[in-house]
Short mmCIF file of C-alpha atoms and ligand atoms in Angstrom, two decimals:
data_model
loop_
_atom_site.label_atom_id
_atom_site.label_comp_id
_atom_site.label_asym_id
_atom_site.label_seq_id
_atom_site.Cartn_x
_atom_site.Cartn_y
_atom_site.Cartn_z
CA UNK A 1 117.41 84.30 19.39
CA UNK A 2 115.56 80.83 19.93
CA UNK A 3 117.29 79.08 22.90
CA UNK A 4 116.75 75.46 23.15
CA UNK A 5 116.68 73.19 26.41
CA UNK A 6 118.28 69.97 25.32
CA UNK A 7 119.52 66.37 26.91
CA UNK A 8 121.30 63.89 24.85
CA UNK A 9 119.66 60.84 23.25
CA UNK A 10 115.89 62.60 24.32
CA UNK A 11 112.82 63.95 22.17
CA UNK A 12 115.17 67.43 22.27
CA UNK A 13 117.09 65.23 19.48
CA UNK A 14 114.39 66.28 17.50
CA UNK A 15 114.49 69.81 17.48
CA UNK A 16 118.34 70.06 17.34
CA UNK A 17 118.02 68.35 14.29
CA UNK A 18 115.35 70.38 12.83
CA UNK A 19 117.63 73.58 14.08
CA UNK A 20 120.19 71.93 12.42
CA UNK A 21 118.79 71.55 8.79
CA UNK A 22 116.82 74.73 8.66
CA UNK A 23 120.76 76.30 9.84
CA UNK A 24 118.86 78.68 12.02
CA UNK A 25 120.81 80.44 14.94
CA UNK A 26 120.04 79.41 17.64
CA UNK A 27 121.93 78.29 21.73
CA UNK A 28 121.12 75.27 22.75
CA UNK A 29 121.51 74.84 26.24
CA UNK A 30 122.53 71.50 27.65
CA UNK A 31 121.05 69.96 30.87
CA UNK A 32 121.42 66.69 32.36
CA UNK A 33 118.96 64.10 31.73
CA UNK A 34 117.62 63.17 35.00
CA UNK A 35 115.05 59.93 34.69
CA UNK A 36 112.42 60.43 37.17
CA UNK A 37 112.36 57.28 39.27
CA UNK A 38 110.93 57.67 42.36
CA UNK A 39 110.77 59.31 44.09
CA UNK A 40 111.80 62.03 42.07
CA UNK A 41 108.70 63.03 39.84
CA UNK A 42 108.27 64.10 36.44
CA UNK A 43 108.76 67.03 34.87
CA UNK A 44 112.04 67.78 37.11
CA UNK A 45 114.38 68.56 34.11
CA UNK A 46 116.33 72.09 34.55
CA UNK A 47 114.11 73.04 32.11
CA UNK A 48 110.81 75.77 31.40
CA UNK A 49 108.13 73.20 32.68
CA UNK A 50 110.75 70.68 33.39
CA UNK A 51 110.80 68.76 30.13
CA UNK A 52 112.96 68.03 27.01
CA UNK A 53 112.77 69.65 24.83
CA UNK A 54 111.75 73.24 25.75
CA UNK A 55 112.15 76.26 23.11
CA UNK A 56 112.35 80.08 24.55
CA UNK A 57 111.62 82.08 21.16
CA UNK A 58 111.82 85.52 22.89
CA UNK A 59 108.55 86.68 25.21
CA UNK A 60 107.58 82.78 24.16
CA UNK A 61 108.15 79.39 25.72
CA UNK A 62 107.32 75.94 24.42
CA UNK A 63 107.17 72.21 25.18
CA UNK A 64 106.29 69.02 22.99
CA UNK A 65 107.86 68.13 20.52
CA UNK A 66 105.57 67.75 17.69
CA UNK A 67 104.11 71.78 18.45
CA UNK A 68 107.70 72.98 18.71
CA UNK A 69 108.76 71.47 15.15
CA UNK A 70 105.36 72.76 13.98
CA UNK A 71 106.05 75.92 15.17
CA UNK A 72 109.53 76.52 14.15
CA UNK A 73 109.21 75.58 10.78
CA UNK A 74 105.66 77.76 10.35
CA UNK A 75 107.98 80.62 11.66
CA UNK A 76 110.82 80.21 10.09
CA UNK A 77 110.71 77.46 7.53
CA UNK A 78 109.92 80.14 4.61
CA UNK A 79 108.42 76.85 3.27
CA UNK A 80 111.36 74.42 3.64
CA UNK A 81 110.54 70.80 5.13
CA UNK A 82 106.79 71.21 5.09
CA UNK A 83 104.24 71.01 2.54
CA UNK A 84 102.12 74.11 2.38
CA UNK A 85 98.71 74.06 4.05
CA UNK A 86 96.13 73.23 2.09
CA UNK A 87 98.43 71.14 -0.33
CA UNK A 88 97.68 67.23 -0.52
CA UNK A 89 100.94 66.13 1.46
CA UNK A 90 99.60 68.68 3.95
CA UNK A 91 96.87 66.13 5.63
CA UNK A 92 100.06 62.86 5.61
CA UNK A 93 102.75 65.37 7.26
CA UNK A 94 100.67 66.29 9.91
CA UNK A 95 99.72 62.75 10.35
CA UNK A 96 103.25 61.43 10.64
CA UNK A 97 104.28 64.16 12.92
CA UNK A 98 101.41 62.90 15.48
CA UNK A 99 101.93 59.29 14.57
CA UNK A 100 105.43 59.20 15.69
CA UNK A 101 105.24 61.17 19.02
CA UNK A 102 101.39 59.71 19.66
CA UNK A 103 101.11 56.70 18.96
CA UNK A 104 104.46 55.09 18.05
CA UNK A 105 106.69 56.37 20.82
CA UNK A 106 104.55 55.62 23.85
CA UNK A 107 104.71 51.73 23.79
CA UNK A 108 108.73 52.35 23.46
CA UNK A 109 109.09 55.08 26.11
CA UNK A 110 106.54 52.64 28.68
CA UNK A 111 109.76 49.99 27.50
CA UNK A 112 112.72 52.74 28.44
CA UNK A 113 110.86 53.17 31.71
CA UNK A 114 111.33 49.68 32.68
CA UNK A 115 114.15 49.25 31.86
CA UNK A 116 115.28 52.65 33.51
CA UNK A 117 113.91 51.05 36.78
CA UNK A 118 115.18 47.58 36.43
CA UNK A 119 111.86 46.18 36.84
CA UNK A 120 110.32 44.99 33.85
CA UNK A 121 109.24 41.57 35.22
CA UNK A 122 107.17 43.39 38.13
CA UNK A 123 104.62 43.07 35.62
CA UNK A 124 104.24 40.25 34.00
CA UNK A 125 103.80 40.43 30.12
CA UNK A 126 103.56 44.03 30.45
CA UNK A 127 107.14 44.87 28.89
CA UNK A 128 106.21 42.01 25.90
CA UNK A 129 102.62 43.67 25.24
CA UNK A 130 104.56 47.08 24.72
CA UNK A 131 106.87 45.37 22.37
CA UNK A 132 103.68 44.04 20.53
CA UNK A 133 102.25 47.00 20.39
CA UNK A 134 105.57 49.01 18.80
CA UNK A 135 106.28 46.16 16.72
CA UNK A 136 102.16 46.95 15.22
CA UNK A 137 103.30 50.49 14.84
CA UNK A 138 106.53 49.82 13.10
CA UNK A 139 104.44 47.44 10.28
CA UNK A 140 102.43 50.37 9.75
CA UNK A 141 105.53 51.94 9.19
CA UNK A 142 107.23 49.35 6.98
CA UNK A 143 104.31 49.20 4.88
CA UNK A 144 103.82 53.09 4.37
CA UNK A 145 107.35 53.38 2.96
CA UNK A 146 106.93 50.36 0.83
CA UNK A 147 108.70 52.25 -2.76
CA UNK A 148 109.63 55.84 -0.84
CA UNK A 149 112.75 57.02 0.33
CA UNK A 150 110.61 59.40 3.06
CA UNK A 151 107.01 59.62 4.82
CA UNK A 152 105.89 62.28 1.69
CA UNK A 153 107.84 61.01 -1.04
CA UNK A 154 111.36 61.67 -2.38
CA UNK A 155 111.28 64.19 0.00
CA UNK A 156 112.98 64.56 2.90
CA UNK A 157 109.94 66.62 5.58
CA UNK A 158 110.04 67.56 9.55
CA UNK A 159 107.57 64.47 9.35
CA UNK A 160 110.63 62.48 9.01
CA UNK A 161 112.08 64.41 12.13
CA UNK A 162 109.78 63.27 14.34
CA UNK A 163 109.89 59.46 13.06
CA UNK A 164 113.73 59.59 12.79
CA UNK A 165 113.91 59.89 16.36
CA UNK A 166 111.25 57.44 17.44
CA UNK A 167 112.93 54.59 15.00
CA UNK A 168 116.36 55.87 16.59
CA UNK A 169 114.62 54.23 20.02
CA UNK A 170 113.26 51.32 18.19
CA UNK A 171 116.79 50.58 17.35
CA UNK A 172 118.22 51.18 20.53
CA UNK A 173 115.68 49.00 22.35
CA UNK A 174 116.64 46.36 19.90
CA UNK A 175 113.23 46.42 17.74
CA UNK A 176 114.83 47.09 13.93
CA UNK A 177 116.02 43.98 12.27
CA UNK A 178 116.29 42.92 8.69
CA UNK A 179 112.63 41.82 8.79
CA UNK A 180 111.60 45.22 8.59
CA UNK A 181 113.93 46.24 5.59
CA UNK A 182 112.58 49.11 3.83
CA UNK A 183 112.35 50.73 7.95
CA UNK A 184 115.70 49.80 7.90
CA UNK A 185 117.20 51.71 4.72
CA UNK A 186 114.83 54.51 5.99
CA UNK A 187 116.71 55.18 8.93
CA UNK A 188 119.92 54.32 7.64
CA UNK A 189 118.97 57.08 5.10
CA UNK A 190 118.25 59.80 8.26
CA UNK A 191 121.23 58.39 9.91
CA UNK A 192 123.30 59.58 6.99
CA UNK A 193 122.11 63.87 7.24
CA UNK A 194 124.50 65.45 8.84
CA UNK A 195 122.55 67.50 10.91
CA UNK A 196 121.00 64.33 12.55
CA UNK A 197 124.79 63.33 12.94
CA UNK A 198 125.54 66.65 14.89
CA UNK A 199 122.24 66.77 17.19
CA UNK A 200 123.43 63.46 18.16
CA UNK A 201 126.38 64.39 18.99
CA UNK A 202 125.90 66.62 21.68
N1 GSH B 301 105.50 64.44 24.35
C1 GSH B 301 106.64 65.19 24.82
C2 GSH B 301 107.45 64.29 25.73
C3 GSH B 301 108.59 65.03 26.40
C4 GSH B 301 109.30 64.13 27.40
O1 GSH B 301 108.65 63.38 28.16
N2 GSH B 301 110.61 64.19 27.39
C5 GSH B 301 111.35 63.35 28.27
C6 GSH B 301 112.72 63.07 27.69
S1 GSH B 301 112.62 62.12 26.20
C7 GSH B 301 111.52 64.05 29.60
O2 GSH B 301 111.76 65.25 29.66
N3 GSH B 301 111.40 63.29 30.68
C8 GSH B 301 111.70 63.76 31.97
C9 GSH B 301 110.57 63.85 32.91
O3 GSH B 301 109.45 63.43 32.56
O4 GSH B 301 110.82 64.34 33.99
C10 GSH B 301 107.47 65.67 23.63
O5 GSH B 301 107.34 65.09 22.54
O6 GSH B 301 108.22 66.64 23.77
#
């Protein structure tokens, strides 16, 4: 049985969610979300390699995000929320996936981290260059789902997994306004699945 290592409101959102709408079985173990300020170091989560999430899928173990969704749903999709390889939404869902963990989460994780340590004037500017720099990723954003309802279309894709839960942050740290307004129905959209509901929940 997969087991997955989970904190709330962290990446592991992701693959709950994914668990979620493929209905897999799974356990999901639960383990306190410890930020590591120093001096505690990274990678100190009760987890396998001391992140979230982690995935045990029998003899194997996993971290990141982005591999674990791409795993999962290779393995056990049986070719639900994932275009087939060598299809042409193939090339923009593998895109997306990376997009959202690679280059549109780290400008708003650098911002969690400040404010985690209550020092986000130590540098100054640095917190408002991050913001920049996520508020460039979330026009590439708004302008990609200019007319769709998801990344690939009508459809709803583990692309949209992965993006869901960076745009979750965006909105937490107070980056999603009305000037963004198709990003804005897009999440409200996500926000609506149940299963996104549920891995939220716990
Ligand atoms: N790129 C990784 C990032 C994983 C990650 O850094 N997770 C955070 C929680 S959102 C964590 O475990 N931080 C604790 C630490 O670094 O000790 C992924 O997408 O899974």
């Amino acid at each position: 049985m997969l087991k997955l290592y989970h904190s709330p409101r962290t990446r592991s959102v992701r693959i709950y969610w994914l668990l979620e709408e493929l209905r897999l079985p799974y356990e999901l173990e639960v383990v306190p979300f410890r930020p590591p300020l120093p001096p505690a170091r990274p990678f100190a989560q009760a987890s396998p390699y001391g992140k979230v999430p982690a995935l045990e899928d029998g003899d194997l173990t996993m971290f990141e995000s982005g591999a674990i969704l791409e795993y999962v749903l290779e393995r056990y999709g049986e070719g639900r929320l994932a275009p087939a390889p060598g299809t042409p939404l193939r090339a923009p869902f593998l895109q997306w996936i990376h997009f959202a963990e690679g280059t549109a989460f780290p400008p708003l994780g650098n911002i969690a981290w400040h404010i985690f340590r209550g020092d986000a004037e130590t540098i100054p500017g640095a917190v408002a260059d991050y913001r920049t720099w996520a508020g460039a990723a979330l026009d590439v954003l708004e302008r990609a789902l200019s007319g769709k309802d998801h990344l690939l279309g009508a459809d709803f894709s583990g692309a949209d997994i992965m993006m869901g839960y960076t745009l979750l942050c965006a909105k937490w740290f107070g980056m999603l306004s009305d000037d963004r307004p198709n990003l804005v129905g897009y999440l409200a959209r996500l926000e609506g699945r149940p299963a996104l509901g549920k891995a939220l929940a716990g």
